[in-house]
PDB file of C-alpha atoms in Angstrom:
ATOM      1  CA  MET A  80       0.000   0.000   0.000  1.00 82.00           C
ATOM      2  CA  ALA A  81       1.312   3.455  -0.930  1.00 91.00           C
ATOM      3  CA  THR A  82       2.449   5.824   1.793  1.00 96.00           C
ATOM      4  CA  ILE A  83       0.974   9.258   2.390  1.00 97.00           C
ATOM      5  CA  LYS A  84       4.112  10.774   0.878  1.00 97.00           C
ATOM      6  CA  GLU A  85       3.781   8.634  -2.264  1.00 97.00           C
ATOM      7  CA  ASN A  86       0.106   9.537  -2.585  1.00 97.00           C
ATOM      8  CA  ILE A  87       0.922  13.235  -2.270  1.00 98.00           C
ATOM      9  CA  GLN A  88       3.512  12.886  -5.003  1.00 98.00           C
ATOM     10  CA  GLU A  89       0.935  11.212  -7.250  1.00 97.00           C
ATOM     11  CA  VAL A  90      -1.604  13.982  -6.601  1.00 97.00           C
ATOM     12  CA  HIS A  91       0.998  16.581  -7.522  1.00 97.00           C
ATOM     13  CA  ARG A  92       1.708  14.658 -10.734  1.00 97.00           C
ATOM     14  CA  ARG A  93      -2.009  14.731 -11.544  1.00 97.00           C
ATOM     15  CA  LEU A  94      -2.160  18.457 -10.824  1.00 97.00           C
ATOM     16  CA  ALA A  95       0.904  19.166 -12.940  1.00 97.00           C
ATOM     17  CA  LYS A  96      -0.498  17.207 -15.883  1.00 97.00           C
ATOM     18  CA  ALA A  97      -3.878  18.924 -15.548  1.00 97.00           C
ATOM     19  CA  CYS A  98      -2.155  22.307 -15.564  1.00 97.00           C
ATOM     20  CA  THR A  99      -0.160  21.352 -18.642  1.00 97.00           C
ATOM     21  CA  ASP A 100      -3.320  20.162 -20.417  1.00 96.00           C
ATOM     22  CA  ALA A 101      -5.028  23.443 -19.526  1.00 96.00           C
ATOM     23  CA  ALA A 102      -2.008  25.544 -20.566  1.00 97.00           C
ATOM     24  CA  ARG A 103      -1.675  26.859 -17.022  1.00 97.00           C
ATOM     25  CA  PRO A 104       1.515  27.077 -14.946  1.00 96.00           C
ATOM     26  CA  PRO A 105       1.665  24.505 -12.111  1.00 92.00           C
ATOM     27  CA  SER A 106       2.135  27.366  -9.664  1.00 95.00           C
ATOM     28  CA  ALA A 107      -1.402  28.550 -10.476  1.00 96.00           C
ATOM     29  CA  VAL A 108      -2.979  25.754  -8.425  1.00 98.00           C
ATOM     30  CA  ARG A 109      -2.418  24.997  -4.749  1.00 98.00           C
ATOM     31  CA  LEU A 110      -3.135  21.690  -3.052  1.00 98.00           C
ATOM     32  CA  LEU A 111      -5.279  21.783   0.081  1.00 98.00           C
ATOM     33  CA  VAL A 112      -4.885  18.500   1.958  1.00 98.00           C
ATOM     34  CA  VAL A 113      -8.245  17.505   3.432  1.00 97.00           C
ATOM     35  CA  SER A 114      -7.454  15.798   6.703  1.00 95.00           C
ATOM     36  CA  LYS A 115     -10.946  15.372   8.155  1.00 92.00           C
ATOM     37  CA  THR A 116     -11.400  12.101  10.119  1.00 91.00           C
ATOM     38  CA  PHE A 117      -7.663  11.411   9.993  1.00 94.00           C
ATOM     39  CA  ASP A 118      -5.594  11.999  13.107  1.00 95.00           C
ATOM     40  CA  ALA A 119      -2.840  14.461  13.862  1.00 97.00           C
ATOM     41  CA  THR A 120      -0.209  11.814  13.113  1.00 97.00           C
ATOM     42  CA  ALA A 121      -1.405  11.618   9.497  1.00 96.00           C
ATOM     43  CA  VAL A 122      -1.291  15.420   9.226  1.00 97.00           C
ATOM     44  CA  ARG A 123       2.233  15.425  10.636  1.00 97.00           C
ATOM     45  CA  GLU A 124       3.242  12.856   8.015  1.00 97.00           C
ATOM     46  CA  ALA A 125       1.770  14.985   5.214  1.00 98.00           C
ATOM     47  CA  HIS A 126       3.527  18.042   6.631  1.00 98.00           C
ATOM     48  CA  ALA A 127       6.825  16.124   6.618  1.00 98.00           C
ATOM     49  CA  ALA A 128       6.162  15.395   2.927  1.00 97.00           C
ATOM     50  CA  GLY A 129       6.063  19.123   2.250  1.00 98.00           C
ATOM     51  CA  GLU A 130       2.392  20.061   2.576  1.00 98.00           C
ATOM     52  CA  ARG A 131       1.452  23.220   4.460  1.00 98.00           C
ATOM     53  CA  ALA A 132      -2.295  23.778   3.863  1.00 98.00           C
ATOM     54  CA  PHE A 133      -4.835  21.506   5.574  1.00 98.00           C
ATOM     55  CA  GLY A 134      -8.625  21.490   5.418  1.00 98.00           C
ATOM     56  CA  GLU A 135     -10.993  20.412   8.183  1.00 98.00           C
ATOM     57  CA  ASN A 136     -14.758  19.930   7.918  1.00 96.00           C
ATOM     58  CA  TYR A 137     -15.607  19.885  11.601  1.00 97.00           C
ATOM     59  CA  VAL A 138     -14.723  22.744  13.922  1.00 98.00           C
ATOM     60  CA  GLN A 139     -13.935  20.731  17.038  1.00 97.00           C
ATOM     61  CA  GLU A 140     -11.921  18.105  15.173  1.00 97.00           C
ATOM     62  CA  GLY A 141      -9.932  20.881  13.541  1.00 98.00           C
ATOM     63  CA  LEU A 142      -9.307  22.602  16.861  1.00 98.00           C
ATOM     64  CA  ASP A 143      -8.105  19.336  18.385  1.00 98.00           C
ATOM     65  CA  LYS A 144      -5.549  18.924  15.589  1.00 98.00           C
ATOM     66  CA  ILE A 145      -4.469  22.557  15.746  1.00 98.00           C
ATOM     67  CA  HIS A 146      -3.717  22.059  19.455  1.00 98.00           C
ATOM     68  CA  ALA A 147      -2.061  18.656  18.941  1.00 98.00           C
ATOM     69  CA  LEU A 148       0.194  20.136  16.248  1.00 98.00           C
ATOM     70  CA  ALA A 149       0.939  23.400  18.032  1.00 98.00           C
ATOM     71  CA  ASP A 150       4.655  22.885  17.433  1.00 97.00           C
ATOM     72  CA  LEU A 151       3.995  23.155  13.670  1.00 97.00           C
ATOM     73  CA  ARG A 152       1.518  26.051  13.877  1.00 96.00           C
ATOM     74  CA  ALA A 153       3.797  28.647  12.290  1.00 95.00           C
ATOM     75  CA  GLY A 154       4.207  26.404   9.250  1.00 94.00           C
ATOM     76  CA  ILE A 155       0.619  25.256   8.756  1.00 97.00           C
ATOM     77  CA  GLU A 156      -2.315  27.044   7.152  1.00 98.00           C
ATOM     78  CA  TRP A 157      -5.597  25.761   8.605  1.00 98.00           C
ATOM     79  CA  HIS A 158      -8.718  25.957   6.433  1.00 98.00           C
ATOM     80  CA  LEU A 159     -12.278  25.329   7.598  1.00 98.00           C
ATOM     81  CA  ILE A 160     -14.112  23.759   4.664  1.00 98.00           C
ATOM     82  CA  GLY A 161     -17.220  22.501   6.437  1.00 96.00           C
ATOM     83  CA  PRO A 162     -20.415  24.191   7.668  1.00 94.00           C
ATOM     84  CA  LEU A 163     -20.035  26.903  10.286  1.00 96.00           C
ATOM     85  CA  GLN A 164     -22.740  27.636  12.840  1.00 94.00           C
ATOM     86  CA  SER A 165     -22.944  31.033  14.492  1.00 95.00           C
ATOM     87  CA  ASN A 166     -22.120  29.624  17.935  1.00 96.00           C
ATOM     88  CA  LYS A 167     -18.746  28.406  16.641  1.00 97.00           C
ATOM     89  CA  THR A 168     -17.566  31.589  14.918  1.00 98.00           C
ATOM     90  CA  ARG A 169     -15.434  32.850  17.821  1.00 98.00           C
ATOM     91  CA  VAL A 170     -13.203  29.781  18.083  1.00 98.00           C
ATOM     92  CA  VAL A 171     -12.893  29.660  14.298  1.00 98.00           C
ATOM     93  CA  ALA A 172     -11.992  33.358  14.087  1.00 98.00           C
ATOM     94  CA  GLU A 173      -9.379  32.818  16.776  1.00 98.00           C
ATOM     95  CA  SER A 174      -7.816  29.616  15.427  1.00 98.00           C
ATOM     96  CA  PHE A 175      -8.191  29.164  11.654  1.00 98.00           C
ATOM     97  CA  ASP A 176      -6.529  30.995   8.758  1.00 98.00           C
ATOM     98  CA  TRP A 177      -9.229  30.455   6.111  1.00 98.00           C
ATOM     99  CA  VAL A 178     -12.975  29.798   6.060  1.00 98.00           C
ATOM    100  CA  HIS A 179     -14.365  28.515   2.738  1.00 98.00           C
ATOM    101  CA  THR A 180     -18.007  28.159   3.708  1.00 98.00           C
ATOM    102  CA  VAL A 181     -19.360  31.641   4.387  1.00 98.00           C
ATOM    103  CA  ASP A 182     -22.907  31.884   3.031  1.00 96.00           C
ATOM    104  CA  ARG A 183     -24.606  34.386   5.358  1.00 96.00           C
ATOM    105  CA  LEU A 184     -23.849  37.978   6.278  1.00 98.00           C
ATOM    106  CA  LYS A 185     -24.400  37.195   9.967  1.00 97.00           C
ATOM    107  CA  ILE A 186     -21.620  34.603   9.945  1.00 98.00           C
ATOM    108  CA  ALA A 187     -19.234  36.982   8.191  1.00 98.00           C
ATOM    109  CA  GLN A 188     -20.035  39.805  10.611  1.00 98.00           C
ATOM    110  CA  ARG A 189     -19.371  37.589  13.620  1.00 98.00           C
ATOM    111  CA  LEU A 190     -16.077  36.367  12.154  1.00 98.00           C
ATOM    112  CA  SER A 191     -15.073  39.972  11.478  1.00 98.00           C
ATOM    113  CA  GLU A 192     -15.940  41.118  14.997  1.00 98.00           C
ATOM    114  CA  GLN A 193     -14.282  38.127  16.657  1.00 98.00           C
ATOM    115  CA  ARG A 194     -11.034  37.976  14.664  1.00 98.00           C
ATOM    116  CA  PRO A 195      -8.254  38.954  17.114  1.00 98.00           C
ATOM    117  CA  LEU A 196      -6.456  42.169  16.243  1.00 96.00           C
ATOM    118  CA  GLY A 197      -3.077  40.480  16.626  1.00 94.00           C
ATOM    119  CA  LEU A 198      -3.773  38.061  13.771  1.00 97.00           C
ATOM    120  CA  PRO A 199      -3.783  38.752  10.024  1.00 97.00           C
ATOM    121  CA  PRO A 200      -7.220  39.171   8.424  1.00 98.00           C
ATOM    122  CA  LEU A 201      -9.185  35.945   8.166  1.00 98.00           C
ATOM    123  CA  GLN A 202      -9.239  34.757   4.554  1.00 98.00           C
ATOM    124  CA  VAL A 203     -12.768  33.816   3.449  1.00 98.00           C
ATOM    125  CA  CYS A 204     -14.592  32.373   0.469  1.00 98.00           C
ATOM    126  CA  LEU A 205     -18.303  32.384  -0.287  1.00 98.00           C
ATOM    127  CA  GLN A 206     -19.755  28.909  -0.656  1.00 98.00           C
ATOM    128  CA  VAL A 207     -21.948  28.616  -3.744  1.00 97.00           C
ATOM    129  CA  ASN A 208     -24.483  25.832  -4.289  1.00 95.00           C
ATOM    130  CA  ILE A 209     -23.473  25.715  -7.931  1.00 92.00           C
ATOM    131  CA  SER A 210     -25.462  22.547  -8.764  1.00 86.00           C
ATOM    132  CA  GLY A 211     -28.618  23.663  -6.952  1.00 84.00           C
ATOM    133  CA  GLU A 212     -28.770  20.581  -4.750  1.00 81.00           C
ATOM    134  CA  ALA A 213     -31.309  20.718  -1.924  1.00 77.00           C
ATOM    135  CA  SER A 214     -28.953  18.782   0.346  1.00 77.00           C
ATOM    136  CA  LYS A 215     -26.009  21.161  -0.128  1.00 83.00           C
ATOM    137  CA  SER A 216     -25.176  24.316   1.783  1.00 85.00           C
ATOM    138  CA  GLY A 217     -24.245  27.496  -0.014  1.00 94.00           C
ATOM    139  CA  LEU A 218     -25.642  30.502  -1.790  1.00 96.00           C
ATOM    140  CA  ALA A 219     -27.684  30.397  -4.951  1.00 95.00           C
ATOM    141  CA  PRO A 220     -25.472  31.911  -7.683  1.00 96.00           C
ATOM    142  CA  GLU A 221     -27.785  34.902  -8.136  1.00 96.00           C
ATOM    143  CA  ALA A 222     -27.416  35.788  -4.429  1.00 97.00           C
ATOM    144  CA  VAL A 223     -23.615  35.934  -4.534  1.00 98.00           C
ATOM    145  CA  PRO A 224     -22.931  39.448  -5.937  1.00 97.00           C
ATOM    146  CA  ALA A 225     -24.850  41.386  -3.277  1.00 97.00           C
ATOM    147  CA  LEU A 226     -23.370  39.402  -0.388  1.00 98.00           C
ATOM    148  CA  ALA A 227     -19.864  39.606  -1.843  1.00 98.00           C
ATOM    149  CA  VAL A 228     -20.019  43.401  -1.870  1.00 98.00           C
ATOM    150  CA  GLN A 229     -21.172  43.482   1.756  1.00 98.00           C
ATOM    151  CA  ILE A 230     -18.542  41.050   3.008  1.00 98.00           C
ATOM    152  CA  ALA A 231     -15.726  42.739   1.096  1.00 97.00           C
ATOM    153  CA  GLN A 232     -16.323  45.833   3.246  1.00 97.00           C
ATOM    154  CA  LEU A 233     -15.997  44.083   6.617  1.00 98.00           C
ATOM    155  CA  PRO A 234     -12.831  44.704   8.659  1.00 98.00           C
ATOM    156  CA  ARG A 235     -10.556  41.832   9.788  1.00 98.00           C
ATOM    157  CA  LEU A 236     -11.734  39.716   6.840  1.00 98.00           C
ATOM    158  CA  LYS A 237     -10.272  39.335   3.371  1.00 98.00           C
ATOM    159  CA  LEU A 238     -12.745  38.054   0.790  1.00 98.00           C
ATOM    160  CA  ARG A 239     -10.674  35.860  -1.527  1.00 98.00           C
ATOM    161  CA  GLY A 240     -13.173  34.170  -3.827  1.00 98.00           C
ATOM    162  CA  LEU A 241     -15.684  31.363  -4.235  1.00 98.00           C
ATOM    163  CA  MET A 242     -15.954  27.744  -3.160  1.00 98.00           C
ATOM    164  CA  ALA A 243     -18.250  24.984  -4.406  1.00 97.00           C
ATOM    165  CA  ILE A 244     -18.830  21.249  -4.103  1.00 94.00           C
ATOM    166  CA  PRO A 245     -20.546  20.320  -7.389  1.00 93.00           C
ATOM    167  CA  GLU A 246     -22.811  17.339  -7.753  1.00 91.00           C
ATOM    168  CA  PRO A 247     -20.748  14.242  -8.672  1.00 92.00           C
ATOM    169  CA  ALA A 248     -20.597  13.432 -12.383  1.00 92.00           C
ATOM    170  CA  ALA A 249     -19.165  10.462 -14.230  1.00 88.00           C
ATOM    171  CA  ASP A 250     -17.527  12.006 -17.298  1.00 94.00           C
ATOM    172  CA  LEU A 251     -15.057  14.845 -17.698  1.00 93.00           C
ATOM    173  CA  GLU A 252     -17.307  17.237 -19.604  1.00 93.00           C
ATOM    174  CA  SER A 253     -20.123  16.855 -17.079  1.00 95.00           C
ATOM    175  CA  GLN A 254     -17.611  17.483 -14.296  1.00 96.00           C
ATOM    176  CA  ARG A 255     -16.302  20.600 -16.022  1.00 96.00           C
ATOM    177  CA  LEU A 256     -19.678  22.298 -16.440  1.00 96.00           C
ATOM    178  CA  PRO A 257     -20.390  23.376 -12.814  1.00 95.00           C
ATOM    179  CA  HIS A 258     -16.773  24.405 -12.356  1.00 97.00           C
ATOM    180  CA  ARG A 259     -17.095  26.533 -15.500  1.00 97.00           C
ATOM    181  CA  HIS A 260     -20.188  28.211 -14.059  1.00 97.00           C
ATOM    182  CA  LEU A 261     -18.362  29.009 -10.816  1.00 97.00           C
ATOM    183  CA  ALA A 262     -15.423  30.462 -12.744  1.00 98.00           C
ATOM    184  CA  ARG A 263     -17.775  32.685 -14.753  1.00 98.00           C
ATOM    185  CA  LEU A 264     -19.364  33.891 -11.537  1.00 98.00           C
ATOM    186  CA  LEU A 265     -15.949  34.789 -10.135  1.00 98.00           C
ATOM    187  CA  ARG A 266     -15.077  36.702 -13.297  1.00 98.00           C
ATOM    188  CA  SER A 267     -18.334  38.644 -13.058  1.00 98.00           C
ATOM    189  CA  LEU A 268     -17.433  39.690  -9.519  1.00 98.00           C
ATOM    190  CA  GLN A 269     -13.963  40.707 -10.648  1.00 98.00           C
ATOM    191  CA  ASP A 270     -15.544  42.775 -13.427  1.00 97.00           C
ATOM    192  CA  GLN A 271     -17.527  44.597 -10.733  1.00 96.00           C
ATOM    193  CA  GLY A 272     -14.258  45.660  -9.121  1.00 97.00           C
ATOM    194  CA  LEU A 273     -13.871  43.047  -6.393  1.00 98.00           C
ATOM    195  CA  ALA A 274     -10.243  41.960  -5.959  1.00 97.00           C
ATOM    196  CA  LEU A 275     -10.808  38.194  -5.847  1.00 98.00           C
ATOM    197  CA  ASP A 276      -8.256  35.552  -6.760  1.00 98.00           C
ATOM    198  CA  THR A 277      -9.482  32.192  -5.437  1.00 98.00           C
ATOM    199  CA  LEU A 278     -11.589  29.387  -6.875  1.00 98.00           C
ATOM    200  CA  SER A 279     -11.750  26.622  -4.275  1.00 98.00           C
ATOM    201  CA  MET A 280     -13.094  23.743  -6.327  1.00 98.00           C
ATOM    202  CA  GLY A 281     -12.172  20.222  -7.292  1.00 96.00           C
ATOM    203  CA  MET A 282     -11.562  17.143  -5.152  1.00 96.00           C
ATOM    204  CA  SER A 283      -9.957  13.737  -5.559  1.00 95.00           C
ATOM    205  CA  ALA A 284     -12.405  12.544  -8.240  1.00 94.00           C
ATOM    206  CA  ASP A 285     -12.694  15.706 -10.338  1.00 96.00           C
ATOM    207  CA  LEU A 286      -9.533  17.750  -9.811  1.00 96.00           C
ATOM    208  CA  GLU A 287      -8.624  17.587 -13.505  1.00 97.00           C
ATOM    209  CA  ALA A 288     -11.965  19.094 -14.527  1.00 97.00           C
ATOM    210  CA  ALA A 289     -11.602  21.820 -11.884  1.00 98.00           C
ATOM    211  CA  VAL A 290      -8.087  22.747 -12.977  1.00 98.00           C
ATOM    212  CA  MET A 291      -9.186  22.918 -16.615  1.00 97.00           C
ATOM    213  CA  GLU A 292     -11.844  25.467 -15.601  1.00 98.00           C
ATOM    214  CA  GLY A 293      -9.559  27.655 -13.496  1.00 98.00           C
ATOM    215  CA  ALA A 294      -9.380  26.212  -9.967  1.00 98.00           C
ATOM    216  CA  THR A 295      -6.698  27.854  -7.850  1.00 98.00           C
ATOM    217  CA  LEU A 296      -7.172  25.725  -4.714  1.00 98.00           C
ATOM    218  CA  VAL A 297      -7.990  22.014  -5.017  1.00 98.00           C
ATOM    219  CA  ARG A 298      -9.224  20.104  -1.956  1.00 98.00           C
ATOM    220  CA  VAL A 299      -7.919  16.517  -1.903  1.00 98.00           C
ATOM    221  CA  GLY A 300      -8.339  13.991   0.896  1.00 96.00           C
ATOM    222  CA  SER A 301      -9.079  10.393  -0.066  1.00 94.00           C
ATOM    223  CA  ALA A 302      -6.452  10.302  -2.828  1.00 96.00           C
ATOM    224  CA  ILE A 303      -3.880  11.128  -0.147  1.00 97.00           C
ATOM    225  CA  PHE A 304      -5.063   9.342   2.993  1.00 95.00           C
ATOM    226  CA  GLY A 305      -7.233   6.589   1.508  1.00 90.00           C
ATOM    227  CA  SER A 306     -10.813   5.725   2.401  1.00 81.00           C
ATOM    228  CA  ARG A 307     -12.136   7.607   5.381  1.00 71.00           C
ATOM    229  CA  PRO A 308     -12.729   5.733   8.632  1.00 62.00           C
ATOM    230  CA  VAL A 309     -16.337   4.760   9.224  1.00 56.00           C
ATOM    231  CA  GLN A 310     -17.885   7.182  11.702  1.00 54.00           C
ATOM    232  CA  PRO A 311     -19.577   5.592  14.737  1.00 47.00           C
TER     233      PRO A 311
END
């Protein structure tokens, strides 16, 4: 069975090939290692293999790993990529570097108010329900522009771009379509004068499609750590 380091190397090969196929420089796309359900030891192993950005879906699990890996804190960028409830905003504002799942003004306002002055601005993305799935969180695409303008004005936050988790699709062209829609939405916001630079889209199964449509941050977990442990 391949090691975490070997899996990371393979993911980087996939990313490099996807960038080449899309006529994009490899430096245009960053890998976000999704470490949810895997322990701090696995994160430490990925860090030793050169990775610095890690994504967590659950606030408490992320906090536990941040504390367990306090000795690496200066060299790790922690991203919250799961739902955020208003009663958890303070600990997230105090402990994480990025939040990808902002979809309400109230959440953004609380993060802004609760971000400690001694820390850099919290980097945030708006989550878009790009496939219109009833089971998915996120903004409807038509609701994004108004909220983006409001959040871009909040202190202690830096609005970076958009994030989406498209509905799974079997073939490459079907995978590309929702990513293309998200990229168009980002460009429309840029045309309105918002200084955005991030498209957080693409995972283990569809990273090639995401890169071809302009992803700048690809979230990969299972291709690195293997199948996730069954939750009790």
